[in-house]
Each structure stands twice: as C-alpha cells, then as structure tokens.
Coordinates of C-alpha atoms and ligand atoms in Angstrom, one line a residue:
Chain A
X1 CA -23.5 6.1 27.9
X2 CA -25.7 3.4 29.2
X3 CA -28.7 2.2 27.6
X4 CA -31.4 -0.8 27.6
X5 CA -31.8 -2.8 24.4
X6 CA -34.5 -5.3 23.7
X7 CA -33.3 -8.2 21.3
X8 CA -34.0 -12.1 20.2
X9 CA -31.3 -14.0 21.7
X10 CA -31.4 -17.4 21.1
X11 CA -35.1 -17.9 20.3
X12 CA -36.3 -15.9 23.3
X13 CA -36.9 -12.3 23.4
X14 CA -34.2 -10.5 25.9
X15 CA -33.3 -6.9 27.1
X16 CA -30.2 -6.1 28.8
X17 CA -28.4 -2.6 30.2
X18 CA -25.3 -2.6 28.9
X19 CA -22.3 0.4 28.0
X20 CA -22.3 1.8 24.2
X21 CA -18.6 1.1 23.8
X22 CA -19.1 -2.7 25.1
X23 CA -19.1 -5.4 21.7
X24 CA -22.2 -8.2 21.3
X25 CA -19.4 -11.0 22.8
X26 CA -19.3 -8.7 25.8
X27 CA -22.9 -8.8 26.2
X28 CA -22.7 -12.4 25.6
X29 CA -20.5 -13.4 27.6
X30 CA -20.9 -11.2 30.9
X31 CA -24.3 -10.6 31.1
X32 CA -26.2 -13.7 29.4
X33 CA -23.1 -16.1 30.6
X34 CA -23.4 -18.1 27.2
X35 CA -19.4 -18.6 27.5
X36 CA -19.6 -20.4 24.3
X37 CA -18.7 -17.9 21.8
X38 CA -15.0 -17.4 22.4
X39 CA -12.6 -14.2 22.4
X40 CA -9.6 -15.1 20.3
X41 CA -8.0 -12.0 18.3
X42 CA -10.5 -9.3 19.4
X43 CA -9.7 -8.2 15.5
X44 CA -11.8 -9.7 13.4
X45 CA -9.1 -12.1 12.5
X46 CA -9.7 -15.6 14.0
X47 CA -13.3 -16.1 14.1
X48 CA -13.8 -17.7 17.3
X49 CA -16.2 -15.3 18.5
X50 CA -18.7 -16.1 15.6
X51 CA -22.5 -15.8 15.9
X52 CA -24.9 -15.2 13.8
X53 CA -27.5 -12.0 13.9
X54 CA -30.4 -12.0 11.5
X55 CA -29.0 -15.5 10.2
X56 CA -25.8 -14.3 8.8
X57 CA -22.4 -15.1 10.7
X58 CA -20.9 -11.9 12.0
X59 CA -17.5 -11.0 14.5
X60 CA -19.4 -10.9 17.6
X61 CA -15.6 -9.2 18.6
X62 CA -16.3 -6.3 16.2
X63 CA -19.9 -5.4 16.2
X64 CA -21.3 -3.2 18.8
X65 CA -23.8 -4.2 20.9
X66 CA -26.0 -1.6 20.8
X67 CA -26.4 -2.3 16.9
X68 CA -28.4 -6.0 17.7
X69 CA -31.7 -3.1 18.8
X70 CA -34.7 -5.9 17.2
X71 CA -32.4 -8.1 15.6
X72 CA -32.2 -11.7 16.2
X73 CA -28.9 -12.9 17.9
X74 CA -27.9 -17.3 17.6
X75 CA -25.1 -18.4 19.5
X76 CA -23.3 -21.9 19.4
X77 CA -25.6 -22.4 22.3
X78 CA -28.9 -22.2 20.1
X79 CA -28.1 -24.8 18.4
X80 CA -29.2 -27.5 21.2
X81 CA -32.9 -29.0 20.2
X82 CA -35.3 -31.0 22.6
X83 CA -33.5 -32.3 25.9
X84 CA -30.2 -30.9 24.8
X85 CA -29.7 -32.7 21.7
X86 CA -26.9 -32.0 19.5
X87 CA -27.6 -29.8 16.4
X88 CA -26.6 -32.8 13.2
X89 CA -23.3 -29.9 12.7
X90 CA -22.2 -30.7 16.2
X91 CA -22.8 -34.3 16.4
X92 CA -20.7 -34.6 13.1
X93 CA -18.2 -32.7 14.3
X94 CA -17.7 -35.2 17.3
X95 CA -18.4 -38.3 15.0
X96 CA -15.2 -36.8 12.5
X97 CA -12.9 -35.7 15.3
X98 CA -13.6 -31.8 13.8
X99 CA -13.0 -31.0 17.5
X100 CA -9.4 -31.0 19.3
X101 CA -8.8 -28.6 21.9
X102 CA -12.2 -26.9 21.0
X103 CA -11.6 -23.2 20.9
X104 CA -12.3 -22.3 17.6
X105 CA -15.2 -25.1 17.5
X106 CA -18.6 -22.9 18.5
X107 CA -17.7 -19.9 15.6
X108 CA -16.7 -22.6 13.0
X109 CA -20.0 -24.5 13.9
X110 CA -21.4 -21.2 13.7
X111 CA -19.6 -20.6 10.1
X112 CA -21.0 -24.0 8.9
X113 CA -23.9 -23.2 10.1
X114 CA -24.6 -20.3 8.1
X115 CA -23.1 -21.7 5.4
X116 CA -25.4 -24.6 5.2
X117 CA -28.4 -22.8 5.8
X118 CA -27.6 -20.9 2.4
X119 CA -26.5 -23.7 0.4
X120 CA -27.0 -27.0 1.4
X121 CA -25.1 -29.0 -0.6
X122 CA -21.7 -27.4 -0.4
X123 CA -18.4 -28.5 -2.8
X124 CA -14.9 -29.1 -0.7
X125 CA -14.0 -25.6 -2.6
X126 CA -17.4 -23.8 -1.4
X127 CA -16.7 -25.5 2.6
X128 CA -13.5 -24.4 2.6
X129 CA -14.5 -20.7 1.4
X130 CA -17.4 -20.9 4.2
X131 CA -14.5 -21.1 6.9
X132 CA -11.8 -19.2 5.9
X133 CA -13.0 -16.5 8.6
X134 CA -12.2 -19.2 11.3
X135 CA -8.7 -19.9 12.3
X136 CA -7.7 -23.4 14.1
X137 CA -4.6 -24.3 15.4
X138 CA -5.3 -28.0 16.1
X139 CA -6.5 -30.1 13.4
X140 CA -4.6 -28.8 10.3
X141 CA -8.6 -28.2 9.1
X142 CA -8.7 -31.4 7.4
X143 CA -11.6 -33.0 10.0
X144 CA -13.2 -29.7 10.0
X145 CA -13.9 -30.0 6.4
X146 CA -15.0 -33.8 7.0
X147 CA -16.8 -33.3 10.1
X148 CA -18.9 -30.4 8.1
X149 CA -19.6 -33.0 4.5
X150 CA -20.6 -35.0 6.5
X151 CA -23.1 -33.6 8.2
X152 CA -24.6 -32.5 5.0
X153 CA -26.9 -35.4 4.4
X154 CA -28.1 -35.4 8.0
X155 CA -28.8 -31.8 7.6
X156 CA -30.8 -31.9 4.7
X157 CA -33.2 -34.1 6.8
X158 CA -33.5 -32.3 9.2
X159 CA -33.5 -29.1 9.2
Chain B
X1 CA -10.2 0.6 24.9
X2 CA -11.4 4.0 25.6
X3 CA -15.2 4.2 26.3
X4 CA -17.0 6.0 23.2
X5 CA -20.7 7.1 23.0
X6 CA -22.8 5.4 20.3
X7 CA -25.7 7.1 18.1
X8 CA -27.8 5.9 15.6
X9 CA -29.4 8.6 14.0
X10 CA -32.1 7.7 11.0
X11 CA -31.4 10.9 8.7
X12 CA -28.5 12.5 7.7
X13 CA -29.7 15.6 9.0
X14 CA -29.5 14.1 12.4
X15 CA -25.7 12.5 12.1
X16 CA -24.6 15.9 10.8
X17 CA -26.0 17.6 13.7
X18 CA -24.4 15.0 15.9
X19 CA -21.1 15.4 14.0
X20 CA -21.0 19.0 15.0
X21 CA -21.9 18.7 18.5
X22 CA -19.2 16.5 18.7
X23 CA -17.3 18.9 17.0
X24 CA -14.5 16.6 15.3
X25 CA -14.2 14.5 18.1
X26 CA -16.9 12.1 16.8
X27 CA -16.5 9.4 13.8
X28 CA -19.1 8.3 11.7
X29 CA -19.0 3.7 11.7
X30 CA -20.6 2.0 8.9
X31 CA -20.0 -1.5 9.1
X32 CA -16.7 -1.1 12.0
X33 CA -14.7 -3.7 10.2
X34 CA -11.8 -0.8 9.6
X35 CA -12.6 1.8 12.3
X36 CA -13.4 -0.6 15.5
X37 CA -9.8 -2.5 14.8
X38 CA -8.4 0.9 14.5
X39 CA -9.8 2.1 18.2
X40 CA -8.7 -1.6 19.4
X41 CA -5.3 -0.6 18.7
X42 CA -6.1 2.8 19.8
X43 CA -5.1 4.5 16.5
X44 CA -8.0 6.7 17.2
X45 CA -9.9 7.7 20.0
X46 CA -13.0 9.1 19.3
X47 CA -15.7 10.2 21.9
X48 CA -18.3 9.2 20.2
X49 CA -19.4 6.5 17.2
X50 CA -22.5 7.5 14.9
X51 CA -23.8 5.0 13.3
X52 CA -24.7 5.0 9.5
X53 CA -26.4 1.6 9.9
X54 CA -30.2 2.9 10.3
X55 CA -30.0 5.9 7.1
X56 CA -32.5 4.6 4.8
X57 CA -31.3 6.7 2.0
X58 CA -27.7 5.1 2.4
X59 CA -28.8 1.4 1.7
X60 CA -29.7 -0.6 -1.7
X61 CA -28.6 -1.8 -4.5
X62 CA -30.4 0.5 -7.2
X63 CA -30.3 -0.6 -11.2
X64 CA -31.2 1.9 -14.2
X65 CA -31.2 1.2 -17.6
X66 CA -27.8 3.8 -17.2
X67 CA -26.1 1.6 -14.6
X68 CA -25.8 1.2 -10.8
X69 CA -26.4 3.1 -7.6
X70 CA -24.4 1.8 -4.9
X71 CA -26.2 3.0 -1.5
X72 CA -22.5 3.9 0.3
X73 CA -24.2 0.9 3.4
X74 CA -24.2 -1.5 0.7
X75 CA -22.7 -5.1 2.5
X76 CA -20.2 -6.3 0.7
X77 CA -22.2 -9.6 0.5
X78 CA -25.0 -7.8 -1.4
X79 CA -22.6 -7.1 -3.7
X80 CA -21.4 -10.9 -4.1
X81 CA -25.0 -12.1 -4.7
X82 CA -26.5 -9.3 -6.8
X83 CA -27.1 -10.9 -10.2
X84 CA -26.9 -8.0 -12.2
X85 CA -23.5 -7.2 -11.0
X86 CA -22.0 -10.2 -11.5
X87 CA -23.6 -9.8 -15.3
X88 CA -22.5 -6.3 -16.4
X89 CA -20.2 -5.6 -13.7
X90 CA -18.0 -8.6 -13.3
X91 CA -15.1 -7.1 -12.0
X92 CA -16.8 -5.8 -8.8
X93 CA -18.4 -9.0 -7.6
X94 CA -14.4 -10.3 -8.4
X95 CA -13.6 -7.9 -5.8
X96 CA -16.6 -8.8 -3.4
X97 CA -16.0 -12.4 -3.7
X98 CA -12.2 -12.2 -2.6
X99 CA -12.7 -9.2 0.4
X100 CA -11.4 -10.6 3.2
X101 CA -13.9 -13.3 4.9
X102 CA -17.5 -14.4 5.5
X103 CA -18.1 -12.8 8.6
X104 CA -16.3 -9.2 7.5
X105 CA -18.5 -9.5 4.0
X106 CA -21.7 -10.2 6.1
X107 CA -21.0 -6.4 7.9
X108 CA -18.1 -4.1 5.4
X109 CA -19.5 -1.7 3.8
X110 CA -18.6 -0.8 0.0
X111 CA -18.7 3.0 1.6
X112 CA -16.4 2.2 4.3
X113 CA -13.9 0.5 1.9
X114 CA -13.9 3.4 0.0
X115 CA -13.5 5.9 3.0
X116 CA -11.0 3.6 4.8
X117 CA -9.1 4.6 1.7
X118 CA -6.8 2.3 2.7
X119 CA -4.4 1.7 -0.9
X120 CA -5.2 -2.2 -0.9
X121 CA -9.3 -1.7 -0.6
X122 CA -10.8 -4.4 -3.1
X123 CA -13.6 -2.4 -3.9
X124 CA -11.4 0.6 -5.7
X125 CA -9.7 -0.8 -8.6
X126 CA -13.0 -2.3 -10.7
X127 CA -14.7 0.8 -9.6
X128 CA -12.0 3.0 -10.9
X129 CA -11.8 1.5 -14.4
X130 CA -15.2 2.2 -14.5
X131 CA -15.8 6.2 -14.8
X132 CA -17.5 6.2 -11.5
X133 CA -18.8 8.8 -9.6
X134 CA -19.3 9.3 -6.0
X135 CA -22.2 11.2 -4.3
X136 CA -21.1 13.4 -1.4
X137 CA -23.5 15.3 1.3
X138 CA -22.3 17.7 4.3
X139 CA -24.0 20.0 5.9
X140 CA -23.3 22.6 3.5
X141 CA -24.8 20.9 0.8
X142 CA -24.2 18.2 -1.5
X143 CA -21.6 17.5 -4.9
X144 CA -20.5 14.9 -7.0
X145 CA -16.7 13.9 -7.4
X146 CA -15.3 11.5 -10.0
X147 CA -14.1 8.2 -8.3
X148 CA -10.6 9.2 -9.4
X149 CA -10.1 12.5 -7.2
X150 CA -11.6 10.7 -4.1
X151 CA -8.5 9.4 -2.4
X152 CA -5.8 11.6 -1.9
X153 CA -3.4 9.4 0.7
X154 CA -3.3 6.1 2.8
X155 CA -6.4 6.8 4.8
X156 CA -7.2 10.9 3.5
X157 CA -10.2 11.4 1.0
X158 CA -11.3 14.4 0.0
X159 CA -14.2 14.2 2.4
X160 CA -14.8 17.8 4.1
X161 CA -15.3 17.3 8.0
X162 CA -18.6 16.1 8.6
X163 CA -19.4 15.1 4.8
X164 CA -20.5 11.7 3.9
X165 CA -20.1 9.6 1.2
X166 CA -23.9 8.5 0.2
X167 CA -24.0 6.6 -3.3
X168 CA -21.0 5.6 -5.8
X169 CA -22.8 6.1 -9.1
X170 CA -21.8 3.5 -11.3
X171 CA -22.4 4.2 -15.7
X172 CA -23.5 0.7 -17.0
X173 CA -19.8 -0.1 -19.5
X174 CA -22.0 -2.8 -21.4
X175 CA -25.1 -0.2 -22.2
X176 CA -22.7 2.1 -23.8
X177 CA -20.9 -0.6 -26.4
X178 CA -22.7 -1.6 -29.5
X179 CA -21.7 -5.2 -28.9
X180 CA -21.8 -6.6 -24.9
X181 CA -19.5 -9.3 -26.0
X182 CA -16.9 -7.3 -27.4
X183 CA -16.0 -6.1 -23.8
X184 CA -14.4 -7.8 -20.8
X185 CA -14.0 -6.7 -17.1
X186 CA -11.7 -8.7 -14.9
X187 CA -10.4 -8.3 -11.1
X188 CA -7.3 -10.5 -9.7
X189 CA -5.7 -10.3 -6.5
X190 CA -2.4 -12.1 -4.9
X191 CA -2.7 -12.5 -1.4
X192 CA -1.2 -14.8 1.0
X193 CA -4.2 -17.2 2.2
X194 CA -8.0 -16.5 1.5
X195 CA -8.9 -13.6 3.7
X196 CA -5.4 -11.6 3.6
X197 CA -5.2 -7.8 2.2
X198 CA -4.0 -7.5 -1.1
X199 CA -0.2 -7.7 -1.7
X200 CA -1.4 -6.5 -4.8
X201 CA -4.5 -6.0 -6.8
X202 CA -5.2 -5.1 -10.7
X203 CA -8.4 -4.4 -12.2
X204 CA -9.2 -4.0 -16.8
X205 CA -11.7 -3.0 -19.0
X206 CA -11.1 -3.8 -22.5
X207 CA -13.3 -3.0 -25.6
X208 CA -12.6 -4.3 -28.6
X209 CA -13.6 -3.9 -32.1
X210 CA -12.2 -7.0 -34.4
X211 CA -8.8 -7.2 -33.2
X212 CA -8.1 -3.5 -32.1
X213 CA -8.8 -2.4 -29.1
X214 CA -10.7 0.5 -28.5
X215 CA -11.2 1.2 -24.9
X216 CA -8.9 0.1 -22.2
X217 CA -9.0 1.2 -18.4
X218 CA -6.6 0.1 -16.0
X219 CA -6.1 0.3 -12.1
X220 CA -4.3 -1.1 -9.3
X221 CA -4.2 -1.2 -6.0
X222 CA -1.8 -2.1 -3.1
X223 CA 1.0 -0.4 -5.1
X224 CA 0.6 3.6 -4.5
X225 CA -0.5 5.1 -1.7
X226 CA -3.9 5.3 -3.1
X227 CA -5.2 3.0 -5.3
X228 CA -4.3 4.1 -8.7
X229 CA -5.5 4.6 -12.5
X230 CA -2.7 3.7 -14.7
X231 CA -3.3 5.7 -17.6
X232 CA 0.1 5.4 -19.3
X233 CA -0.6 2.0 -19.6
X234 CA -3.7 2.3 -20.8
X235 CA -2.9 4.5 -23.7
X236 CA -0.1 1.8 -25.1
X237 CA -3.1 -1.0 -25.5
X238 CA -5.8 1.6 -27.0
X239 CA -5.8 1.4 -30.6
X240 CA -3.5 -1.6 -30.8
X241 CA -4.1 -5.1 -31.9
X242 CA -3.5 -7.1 -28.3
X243 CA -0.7 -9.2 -29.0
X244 CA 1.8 -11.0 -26.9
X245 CA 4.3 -8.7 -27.6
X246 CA 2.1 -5.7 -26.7
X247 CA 1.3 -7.5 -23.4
X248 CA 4.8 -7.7 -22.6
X249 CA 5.4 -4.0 -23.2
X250 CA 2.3 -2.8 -20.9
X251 CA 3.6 -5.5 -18.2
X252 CA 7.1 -3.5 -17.9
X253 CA 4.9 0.2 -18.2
X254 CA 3.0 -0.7 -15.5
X255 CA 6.2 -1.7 -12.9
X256 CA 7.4 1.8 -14.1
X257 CA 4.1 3.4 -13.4
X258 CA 3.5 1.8 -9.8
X259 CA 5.3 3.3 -7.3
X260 CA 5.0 0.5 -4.2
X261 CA 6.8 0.2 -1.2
X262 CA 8.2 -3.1 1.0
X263 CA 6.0 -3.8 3.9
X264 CA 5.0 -6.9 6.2
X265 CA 3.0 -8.1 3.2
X266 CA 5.4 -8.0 0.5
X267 CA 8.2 -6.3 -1.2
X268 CA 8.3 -3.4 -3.7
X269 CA 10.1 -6.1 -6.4
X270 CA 7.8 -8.8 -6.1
X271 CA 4.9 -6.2 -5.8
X272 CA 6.1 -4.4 -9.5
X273 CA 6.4 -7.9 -11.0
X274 CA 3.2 -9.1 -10.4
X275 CA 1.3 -6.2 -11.0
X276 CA 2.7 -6.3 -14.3
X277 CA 1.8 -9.9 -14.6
X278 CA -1.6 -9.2 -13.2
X279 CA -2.4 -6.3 -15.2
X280 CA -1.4 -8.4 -18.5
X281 CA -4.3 -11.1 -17.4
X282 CA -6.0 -8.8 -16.5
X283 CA -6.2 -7.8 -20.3
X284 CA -6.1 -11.0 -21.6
X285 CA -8.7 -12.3 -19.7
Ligands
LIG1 C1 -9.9 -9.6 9.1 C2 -10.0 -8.4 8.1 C3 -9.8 -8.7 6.8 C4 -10.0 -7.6 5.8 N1 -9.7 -7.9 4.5 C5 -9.9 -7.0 3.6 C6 -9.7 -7.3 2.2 O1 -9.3 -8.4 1.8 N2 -9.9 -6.3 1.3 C7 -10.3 -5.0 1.7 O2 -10.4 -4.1 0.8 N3 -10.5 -4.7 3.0 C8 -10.3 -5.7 4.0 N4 -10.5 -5.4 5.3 C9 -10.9 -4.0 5.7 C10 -12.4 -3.7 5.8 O3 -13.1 -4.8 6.1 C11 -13.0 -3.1 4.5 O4 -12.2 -1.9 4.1 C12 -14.4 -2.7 4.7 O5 -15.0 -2.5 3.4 C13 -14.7 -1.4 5.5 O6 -16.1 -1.2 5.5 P1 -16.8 -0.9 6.9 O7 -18.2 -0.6 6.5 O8 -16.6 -1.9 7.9 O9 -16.1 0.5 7.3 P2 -15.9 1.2 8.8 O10 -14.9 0.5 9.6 O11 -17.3 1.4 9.4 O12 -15.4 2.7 8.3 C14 -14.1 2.9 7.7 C15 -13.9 4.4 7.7 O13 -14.7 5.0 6.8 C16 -15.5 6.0 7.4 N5 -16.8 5.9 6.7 C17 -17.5 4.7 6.5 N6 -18.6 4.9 5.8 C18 -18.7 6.2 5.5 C19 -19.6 7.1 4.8 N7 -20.6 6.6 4.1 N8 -19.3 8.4 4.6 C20 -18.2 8.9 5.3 N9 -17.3 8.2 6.0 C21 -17.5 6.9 6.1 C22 -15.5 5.7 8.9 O14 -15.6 6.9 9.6 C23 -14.1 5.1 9.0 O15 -13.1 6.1 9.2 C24 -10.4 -6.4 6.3 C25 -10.6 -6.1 7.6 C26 -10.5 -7.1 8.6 C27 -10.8 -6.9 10.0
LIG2 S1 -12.2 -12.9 18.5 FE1 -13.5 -12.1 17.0 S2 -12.5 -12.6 15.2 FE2 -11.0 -13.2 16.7
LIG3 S1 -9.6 -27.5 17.8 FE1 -8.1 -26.2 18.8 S2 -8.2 -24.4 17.7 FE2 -9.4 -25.7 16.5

C-alpha cells in the first residue's frame, strides 16, 4: 500500500509517496535526504532518531510515516536560522565539547530542544530527565548536561 | 520487517469493519511503542495496522464531580501534566512520570499499556487500587469490566477479537472520604536507570480514620504474570492501627503473595524483597 501524504517539514509544506509499512526516519532519510536524524536501535531505545512532530520529541524509528498526514515535522536540520546559523542549543553544544563522535548529537539537540521550549529554565535534575531517552556512548553525559545549561541563558534571548 | 497495510479510520464503526475484513490478520496500533518493536522483532506479523490515532471518541481527559474518564488514546504525557490527576490521583501521574522516556511518553498510550498487558505496565498498579472500570466496544456491542478481570496473562486480556478498549473509568477515591487528607495514594518503582521496565512496581491506597486504618488497596506489578491486586495483604492493614510492626508483617505477606519469576531484569529473591519493601512505603507514605 502506497499512498501520498502532504505534511510541514521543516517550516515548508511537503508531500511525498511513500509505503504504509515505511517509519518517519525512513521518509526522512531516503526521500527528503535530511541524513541528520540518525538510526541507532530501531527500538525506541537510544534516541538518536529524535524529531519533533507538532513540537513534541517523538522516535522517528517507531512512528509510522503515514501518521505525520497535516502535522508538522522539525528535524535537527530545522534548527539552522539566517545564512546557516547555529540554533544557541548547537552552538553550546560545540562551545562545551557536548559533541564527541556526534551520533547521538541531532536527537539529543532535538531532546533539549523540546525540553526547553516547555521549560526554559531547567534544574540539573529536570535536564537530566529531558534526556534520558537519548543514549551516548562518548561523553559519559557530563558535557551534554553543560553544553545544554548553558545554553539556557542564550536561549531565553532568543528564542 | 514484513510490509503491513496502514488505516486510519475516524469511527469505530469503520476500524471494526476493517478488523473483520482483515479477518484476525489485522492489529489495531494506538501509540506503536509496544506493537511496532514487537513486528521489528517479528513477534507478530500482521497484514495490516489500523490506527486508533484519529477516533475522536477515544481521546481526552474527561473530569466529573464522580472522577475520571480516561479516553483509552490518552498520551501518557497528558497524564503527567493534568493538574487534576496529580491532585486526587497521585499515584497515576507517579506512574506517568516514571514510564519509560520522553519520546515514548510524548506517543504511549494509557490504552495500549493496558492492552500490552504486559505484567510490568506502569499504568496498572495505581489504576488497580483504584476500583476502576474499563469501557469495552466490539462489534457486538458494548460492556463494562472491572480493571481487575482485564488481564488474564503476559500479553492476553479479555478483549474479544475485534473489541476495543475505549475509556478506563476512574471513581474519584477523595470524593468518596469525608476527610481528603485522611487518604494517601502512592506509586514506587525500582528499575535499573531512568527509562528501564519495572523490576518491580507497587502501588497503596490508604484511608485512615485517627490511627485505624480503614481502607487499604494494594497492587503490584512486575511480580505475577499480570499485574496483581494483593488482597491478603490488604486485609492484614484494614482495621489496624499502622505500626512498625504491622508493616513488617504485610512486607513478608506480600513476598508470600507474589509469585515472580528470575528474568534478564532481576531475580525472583530480590523481586519478593523489594516488593515487600516497596509495598510497606508504599503504605507509609
Ligand atoms: C524504550 C521503551 C521503554 C518502555 N518503558 C516502559 C515503562 O517504563 N513502563 C511501561 O509500562 N511500559 C514501557 N514501555 C512499553 C510501552 O511504551 C507502553 O506499554 C505503552 O503504554 C504502550 O502504549 P501504545 O499506545 O504505544 O501501545 P501500542 O503499541 O500501540 O499497542 C499495544 C497493544 O495494545 C493493543 N491496543 C492498543 N490500544 C488498544 C485499544 N484501545 N483497544 C484494543 N487494543 C489496543 C495493540 O493492538 C497492541 O497489541 C516501553 C517501551 C519502549 C519501547
Ligand atoms: S533509533 Fe530510534 S530510538 Fe534508537
Ligand atoms: S558523542 Fe558519540 S554517542 Fe554521543
């Protein structure tokens, strides 16, 4: 079963042809090419393949595509303003060394991001609850957690 | 992973007459957090998916003066941030707040925990000390179930082929005590990390009158092969004073009532200790 679905990716209103068994990072991926959103587990485990839909950060491994029908779809590569311009989440994140081999970094900017957008002035307790969807296996998660503090006062401005 | 169809039907009227074109070879997805891993691992291999996303009369979060209707598409995250739940049903946003992750919470369903049935799902325990009641609807019509007789085995409800589970009715505990304060609702769960199943889970109700206690309800999960009421427990605390050496008592009655097994989580000692332990907060809390 095959059908077209019309939905807001990124800002910009899309449509694509894609199978009903085929998963949102599928779609991503191989037919939009935003290669940002990663496939770790495929289980809803690792959260590397996190994006948000209607604002709210979702497996993109787990959710089918056909269900994003009129919904509004942000990847780690909607985050880029005016000329390409870091997003303040991303620029902290390479100010505070949050990044190491970068896999997990789009779905736990993705996790911060949501996260921020509901409460902007998180506690170390309330950031570490934000990500504990997203798995990394490089930084021991301490210059995640600094990378995303940090970026809270920058945020507030501008955002 | 095998290629499935995918509906998304707007009445229940429509996903029964889906469900029986399909003719058993179809499954109904609410949020896919349980079923989608399950066809990843090819566990089950159904032709076709209908969805329960677009039902209106699934959704919301409806409050009476009686209690709560839980629309069975209610996110788990609606749960988290209702404020009336978190005021007169305090155990159930315990559950929300600790289901897994984020992302899973933004999407699980508390229908789909319950139809999972899986004996660890959060959402059971605080439910279950609760007299709940679950709304059912097939195509032969519709009936209402206490909470209690829902689950009959890891993974196996009492859902009839093609039935759906559309509300879980919820009686208000506080608008049936003379005094709110004199009752407490509490929900604690040992895991590993964060966003790890249950190893095991314990849920209490406890009304008190001075020192006696009148009412106490009491349910586990993670420790049966459905999570479980544990009414010879219960009847040790009600109409007792709640002392340390009562507590003691119920802890070792409930590692007698359990019945859990060793698994990659945990083992069935450490799983009967801490339920005990659990359940005794649980009570004291
Ligand atoms: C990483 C991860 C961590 C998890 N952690 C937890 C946890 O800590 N605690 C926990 O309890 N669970 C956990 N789960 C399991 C799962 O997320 C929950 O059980 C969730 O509530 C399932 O809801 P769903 O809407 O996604 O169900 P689905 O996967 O859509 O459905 C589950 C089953 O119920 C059936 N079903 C769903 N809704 C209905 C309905 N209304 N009527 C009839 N049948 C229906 C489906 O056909 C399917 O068989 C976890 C899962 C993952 C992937
Ligand atoms: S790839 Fe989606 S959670 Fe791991
Ligand atoms: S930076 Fe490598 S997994 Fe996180």
């Amino acid at each position: 079963m095959k059908e077209i679905i019309h939905f807001t990716l990124n800002g910009q209103q899309v449509s694509a042809e894609i199978e009903s068994h085929k998963m949102l990072i599928q779609m991503l991926r191989d037919i939009f090419q935003l290669t940002g959103t990663k496939y770790g587990c495929g289980m809803g485990e690792c959260g590397a393949c996190t994006v948000l839909i209607d604002g709210l950060s979702v497996n993109s491994c787990m959710y089918p595509a056909f269900e994003v029908r009129g919904k509004s779809v942000t990847t780690i590569e909607g985050l880029l303003g005016e000329g390409n311009q870091f997003h303040p989440i991303q620029e902290s994140f390479v100010r505070h060394g949050g990044v190491q081999c970068g896999f997990c970094t789009p779905g736990m900017i993705m996790s911060a991001k949501a996260m921020l957008d509901e409460n902007p002035s998180p506690t170390d307790a309330e950031i570490r609850r934000g990500i504990s969807g997203n798995l990394c296996r490089c930084t021991g998660y301490v210059q995640i957690i600094d990378s995303i503090r940090e970026s809270v006062a920058d945020y507030k401005d501008r955002v | 992973m095998k290629k499935f169809d995918y509906y998304q039907p707007e009445t229940l009227r429509d996903a029964f007459a889906l469900m029986e074109k399909f003719n058993g070879r179809a499954r109904y997805v609410a949020g896919g957090t349980d079923l989608i891993v399950r066809i990843k691992k090819k566990d089950v291999q159904p032709d076709a998916l209908i969805s329960l996303r677009n039902i209106e009369e699934l959704k919301g979060i409806r409050h009476t003066r009686g209690g709560v209707s839980l629309g069975s598409m209610t996110r788990i995250r609606d749960m988290e941030r209702d404020t009336t739940i978190a005021r007169d049903y305090p155990a159930l946003k315990q559950a929300a707040a600790v289901l897994a992750n984020p992302q899973i919470r933004n999407v699980a369903t508390v229908g789909g925990n319950f139809c999972n049935a899986a004996p660890c799902a959060d959402c059971a325990p605080p439910l279950l000390i609760m007299e709940t009641t679950l709304a059912l609807e097939g195509p032969g019509g519709k009936r209402d179930i206490p909470a209690e007789e829902f689950f009959k085995g890891p993974g196996e409800t009492c859902l009839q082929p093609f039935e759906i589970l559309k509300a879980i009715n919820v009686p208000n505990p506080k608008s049936k005590t003379p005094n709110p304060k004199s009752i407490t609702m509490t929900f604690l769960k040992t895991g590993r990390v964060a966003q790890d199943l249950a190893i095991a889970s314990a849920a209490a109700l406890v009304v008190t009158e001075g020192k006696i206690c009148r009412k106490c309800r009491l349910a586990a999960g993670s420790v049966a092969p459905v999570p479980m009421r544990l009414k010879r427990a219960e009847k040790l605390v009600e109409g007792q004073e709640i002392t340390p050496e009562l507590l003691e008592h119920v802890a070792k009655a409930v590692e007698d009532e359990i019945s859990p097994i060793t698994d990659i989580r945990s083992t069935e000692a450490y799983r009967r200790i801490v339920t005990g332990v659990m359940i005794r907060r649980a009570i004291e809390a």
